[in-house]
């Protein structure tokens, strides 16, 4: 049973380029969460999605960041016009249902470096 | 004041020691409490989950929650070098699914 999959594992972008991070939830899971981990900081919630719906985006920066979880295919976190401050590890987690968050399983992360 | 505060590290102990990791929080709405372990360059792995106040034991690990003091703890007995990792406390209210994490503490168990 494959776990949460994220790709790419490492992504290098120059300032001003776009970054696309992909997350495939565990089989049978329909809820996806994105978190960001900055150096020397804990994990910070960004967005919570179900298929074709954004449930909670209270942690998303107001500009340049967007997320989607289409009916078919992986969830995508998109960062437009990246800046050096976007360099971080981005983690995706999935759960089978909104049962209190106790069953959020994390992927290995995508490490974004902005040059 | 941050919602979740975690004891700063790093922490280094000899093999076989009992380790105590702690977090405090300010949001009284939190009801679900978790501990995650994160090895270097890996994703967080769920270790323990507790609902409301009380204790939970799983092998060498014991999680405690004291809601009256807004304080949670993770105890590791007979610590092993393989326990060397970063430990993150996390919690959430019943109202939504987002987890609020502490900053994490890096534990090193010396052989």
Tab-separated table of C-alpha atoms in Angstrom:
chain	number	residue	atom	x	y	z
A	1	UNK	CA	0.000	0.000	0.000
A	2	UNK	CA	1.832	3.043	-1.259
A	3	UNK	CA	2.001	6.020	1.065
A	4	UNK	CA	1.567	9.663	0.186
A	5	UNK	CA	3.664	10.457	-2.855
A	6	UNK	CA	5.146	13.818	-3.677
A	7	UNK	CA	7.132	14.930	-6.659
A	8	UNK	CA	9.516	16.253	-7.420
A	9	UNK	CA	11.516	15.600	-4.260
A	10	UNK	CA	13.823	18.485	-5.050
A	11	UNK	CA	13.033	21.517	-7.168
A	12	UNK	CA	15.329	24.395	-8.073
A	13	UNK	CA	13.877	27.563	-9.537
A	14	UNK	CA	15.242	31.007	-10.302
A	15	UNK	CA	13.490	34.082	-8.964
A	16	UNK	CA	10.422	34.898	-11.028
A	17	UNK	CA	9.818	31.363	-12.283
A	18	UNK	CA	6.865	29.160	-11.418
A	19	UNK	CA	7.001	26.122	-9.137
A	20	UNK	CA	4.508	23.271	-9.341
A	21	UNK	CA	4.453	20.717	-6.563
A	22	UNK	CA	2.425	17.538	-6.883
A	23	UNK	CA	0.891	15.281	-4.259
A	24	UNK	CA	-0.836	11.932	-4.701
A	25	UNK	CA	-2.709	10.931	-1.542
A	26	UNK	CA	-2.760	7.452	-0.102
A	27	UNK	CA	-5.142	5.068	-1.798
A	28	UNK	CA	-8.657	5.636	-0.528
A	29	UNK	CA	-7.878	9.082	0.884
A	30	UNK	CA	-9.872	12.012	-0.405
A	31	UNK	CA	-8.568	14.806	1.820
A	32	UNK	CA	-5.290	16.605	1.192
A	33	UNK	CA	-3.417	19.142	3.318
A	34	UNK	CA	-0.361	21.194	2.431
A	35	UNK	CA	2.158	22.397	5.018
A	36	UNK	CA	5.347	24.431	4.692
A	37	UNK	CA	8.462	24.006	6.810
A	38	UNK	CA	10.864	26.920	6.777
A	39	UNK	CA	14.412	26.521	8.119
A	40	UNK	CA	14.410	26.561	11.953
A	41	UNK	CA	10.601	26.732	11.960
A	42	UNK	CA	7.917	24.169	12.615
A	43	UNK	CA	5.400	22.999	10.090
A	44	UNK	CA	2.842	25.634	9.141
A	45	UNK	CA	-0.555	24.800	7.680
A	46	UNK	CA	-1.285	26.230	4.256
A	47	UNK	CA	-4.412	24.731	2.743
A	48	UNK	CA	-6.902	21.864	3.092
A	49	UNK	CA	-8.636	20.455	0.023
A	50	UNK	CA	-11.099	17.780	-0.885
A	51	UNK	CA	-11.737	16.670	-4.424
A	52	UNK	CA	-12.579	19.791	-6.455
A	53	UNK	CA	-13.042	21.890	-3.314
A	54	UNK	CA	-10.875	24.156	-1.190
A	55	UNK	CA	-12.076	23.694	2.378
A	56	UNK	CA	-9.666	25.909	4.326
A	57	UNK	CA	-7.032	28.182	2.801
A	58	UNK	CA	-6.431	30.297	5.890
A	59	UNK	CA	-2.697	29.569	5.814
A	60	UNK	CA	-2.091	30.421	2.183
A	61	UNK	CA	-0.250	33.634	1.312
A	62	UNK	CA	-2.662	36.010	-0.390
A	63	UNK	CA	-0.651	36.339	-3.571
A	64	UNK	CA	1.269	34.004	-5.893
A	65	UNK	CA	0.138	30.785	-4.167
A	66	UNK	CA	-2.714	28.557	-5.321
A	67	UNK	CA	-3.763	24.965	-4.807
A	68	UNK	CA	-6.105	22.536	-6.481
A	69	UNK	CA	-7.205	18.943	-6.106
A	70	UNK	CA	-8.996	17.965	-9.321
A	71	UNK	CA	-11.426	15.110	-9.737
A	72	UNK	CA	-8.717	13.139	-11.482
A	73	UNK	CA	-5.013	13.333	-10.781
A	74	UNK	CA	-2.828	14.657	-8.006
A	75	UNK	CA	-3.200	17.758	-5.905
A	76	UNK	CA	-1.088	20.656	-7.163
A	77	UNK	CA	0.451	23.488	-5.143
A	78	UNK	CA	1.454	26.268	-7.509
A	79	UNK	CA	3.760	29.141	-6.654
A	80	UNK	CA	4.028	31.879	-9.243
A	81	UNK	CA	6.958	34.298	-9.542
A	82	UNK	CA	8.955	32.592	-6.813
A	83	UNK	CA	11.145	34.632	-4.463
A	84	UNK	CA	14.024	33.493	-2.264
A	85	UNK	CA	11.748	33.501	0.789
A	86	UNK	CA	9.727	30.680	-0.796
A	87	UNK	CA	12.675	28.308	-0.303
A	88	UNK	CA	11.379	25.671	2.096
A	89	UNK	CA	10.233	22.074	2.417
A	90	UNK	CA	6.628	21.616	1.348
A	91	UNK	CA	4.790	18.622	2.790
A	92	UNK	CA	1.534	17.100	1.723
A	93	UNK	CA	-0.596	14.981	4.041
A	94	UNK	CA	-3.722	12.972	3.356
A	95	UNK	CA	-6.527	11.475	5.394
A	96	UNK	CA	-9.490	9.267	4.584
A	97	UNK	CA	-12.014	11.639	6.165
A	98	UNK	CA	-12.259	14.630	8.451
A	99	UNK	CA	-12.029	12.640	11.671
A	100	UNK	CA	-10.144	15.065	13.814
A	101	UNK	CA	-6.854	15.066	11.965
A	102	UNK	CA	-5.522	12.088	13.855
A	103	UNK	CA	-4.970	10.144	10.673
A	104	UNK	CA	-3.037	12.660	8.621
A	105	UNK	CA	-0.233	10.796	6.894
A	106	UNK	CA	2.609	12.838	5.476
A	107	UNK	CA	4.573	12.458	2.284
A	108	UNK	CA	8.357	12.805	1.994
A	109	UNK	CA	8.156	16.456	0.988
A	110	UNK	CA	9.386	18.618	-1.865
A	111	UNK	CA	12.399	20.770	-1.103
A	112	UNK	CA	12.185	23.987	-3.089
A	113	UNK	CA	15.293	26.084	-3.567
A	114	UNK	CA	14.964	29.500	-5.175
A	115	UNK	CA	18.185	30.902	-6.592
B	1	UNK	CA	2.210	34.362	22.497
B	2	UNK	CA	2.479	31.463	20.071
B	3	UNK	CA	-0.356	28.960	20.032
B	4	UNK	CA	2.019	26.047	20.654
B	5	UNK	CA	5.351	26.296	22.438
B	6	UNK	CA	7.816	23.434	22.487
B	7	UNK	CA	10.900	23.127	24.674
B	8	UNK	CA	13.917	24.297	22.658
B	9	UNK	CA	16.695	21.855	21.901
B	10	UNK	CA	18.781	20.147	20.991
B	11	UNK	CA	18.659	17.349	23.522
B	12	UNK	CA	21.396	14.723	23.888
B	13	UNK	CA	21.005	11.659	26.140
B	14	UNK	CA	22.842	8.362	26.601
B	15	UNK	CA	21.334	5.143	25.321
B	16	UNK	CA	18.857	3.674	27.797
B	17	UNK	CA	17.855	7.029	29.285
B	18	UNK	CA	14.273	8.136	29.826
B	19	UNK	CA	13.442	11.117	27.638
B	20	UNK	CA	10.754	13.683	28.408
B	21	UNK	CA	9.542	16.023	25.674
B	22	UNK	CA	7.020	18.758	26.410
B	23	UNK	CA	4.720	21.283	24.767
B	24	UNK	CA	2.417	23.953	26.104
B	25	UNK	CA	-0.430	25.611	24.253
B	26	UNK	CA	-2.720	28.574	24.660
B	27	UNK	CA	-5.801	27.648	22.613
B	28	UNK	CA	-8.305	25.953	24.920
B	29	UNK	CA	-10.222	24.700	21.859
B	30	UNK	CA	-7.539	22.110	21.096
B	31	UNK	CA	-8.870	18.619	21.758
B	32	UNK	CA	-6.696	16.292	19.667
B	33	UNK	CA	-3.005	15.972	20.439
B	34	UNK	CA	-0.318	14.228	18.433
B	35	UNK	CA	3.384	13.573	18.423
B	36	UNK	CA	5.213	13.172	15.140
B	37	UNK	CA	8.771	11.973	14.586
B	38	UNK	CA	10.762	13.361	11.687
B	39	UNK	CA	14.060	11.940	10.553
B	40	UNK	CA	16.411	14.196	8.644
B	41	UNK	CA	15.193	14.982	5.115
B	42	UNK	CA	12.051	12.867	5.617
B	43	UNK	CA	8.363	13.531	6.180
B	44	UNK	CA	6.782	13.523	9.674
B	45	UNK	CA	5.652	10.130	10.917
B	46	UNK	CA	2.739	9.877	13.341
B	47	UNK	CA	3.896	8.392	16.646
B	48	UNK	CA	1.120	8.980	19.142
B	49	UNK	CA	-2.382	10.373	19.126
B	50	UNK	CA	-4.462	11.333	22.176
B	51	UNK	CA	-7.926	12.777	22.447
B	52	UNK	CA	-8.549	15.160	25.369
B	53	UNK	CA	-6.831	14.605	28.731
B	54	UNK	CA	-5.221	11.363	29.767
B	55	UNK	CA	-2.375	8.975	29.097
B	56	UNK	CA	-1.664	6.636	26.234
B	57	UNK	CA	1.062	4.043	26.087
B	58	UNK	CA	2.517	2.299	23.036
B	59	UNK	CA	5.593	0.213	23.643
B	60	UNK	CA	8.380	2.458	24.882
B	61	UNK	CA	6.348	5.614	24.245
B	62	UNK	CA	3.845	7.284	26.586
B	63	UNK	CA	1.862	10.393	25.716
B	64	UNK	CA	0.250	12.527	28.408
B	65	UNK	CA	-2.233	15.353	28.049
B	66	UNK	CA	-3.219	17.735	30.851
B	67	UNK	CA	-5.837	20.065	29.434
B	68	UNK	CA	-6.265	21.954	32.711
B	69	UNK	CA	-2.610	23.035	32.488
B	70	UNK	CA	-2.550	23.130	28.668
B	71	UNK	CA	0.474	20.864	28.735
B	72	UNK	CA	1.359	17.718	26.807
B	73	UNK	CA	4.300	15.365	27.162
B	74	UNK	CA	5.932	12.462	25.373
B	75	UNK	CA	8.050	10.022	27.357
B	76	UNK	CA	10.470	7.623	25.700
B	77	UNK	CA	11.743	4.762	27.873
B	78	UNK	CA	14.961	2.860	27.224
B	79	UNK	CA	15.923	5.287	24.485
B	80	UNK	CA	17.808	3.883	21.492
B	81	UNK	CA	20.136	5.510	18.944
B	82	UNK	CA	17.397	4.876	16.371
B	83	UNK	CA	15.188	7.302	18.336
B	84	UNK	CA	17.507	10.129	17.249
B	85	UNK	CA	15.223	12.444	15.276
B	86	UNK	CA	13.203	15.629	15.534
B	87	UNK	CA	10.005	15.336	17.562
B	88	UNK	CA	7.078	17.593	16.773
B	89	UNK	CA	3.992	18.086	18.895
B	90	UNK	CA	0.809	18.904	16.994
B	91	UNK	CA	-2.751	19.632	17.952
B	92	UNK	CA	-6.098	20.639	16.565
B	93	UNK	CA	-9.531	21.609	17.673
B	94	UNK	CA	-12.627	19.697	16.689
B	95	UNK	CA	-13.733	22.470	14.379
B	96	UNK	CA	-11.429	21.872	11.441
B	97	UNK	CA	-8.651	19.658	10.258
B	98	UNK	CA	-5.584	21.831	10.251
B	99	UNK	CA	-2.795	20.822	12.587
B	100	UNK	CA	-0.888	23.419	14.619
B	101	UNK	CA	2.677	22.291	15.281
B	102	UNK	CA	5.378	23.152	17.781
B	103	UNK	CA	8.773	24.062	16.351
B	104	UNK	CA	10.178	20.638	17.145
B	105	UNK	CA	13.050	19.425	19.264
B	106	UNK	CA	16.011	17.459	17.954
B	107	UNK	CA	16.904	14.446	20.081
B	108	UNK	CA	20.225	12.642	19.877
B	109	UNK	CA	20.676	9.317	21.682
B	110	UNK	CA	24.353	8.491	22.178
B	111	UNK	CA	25.369	4.796	22.002
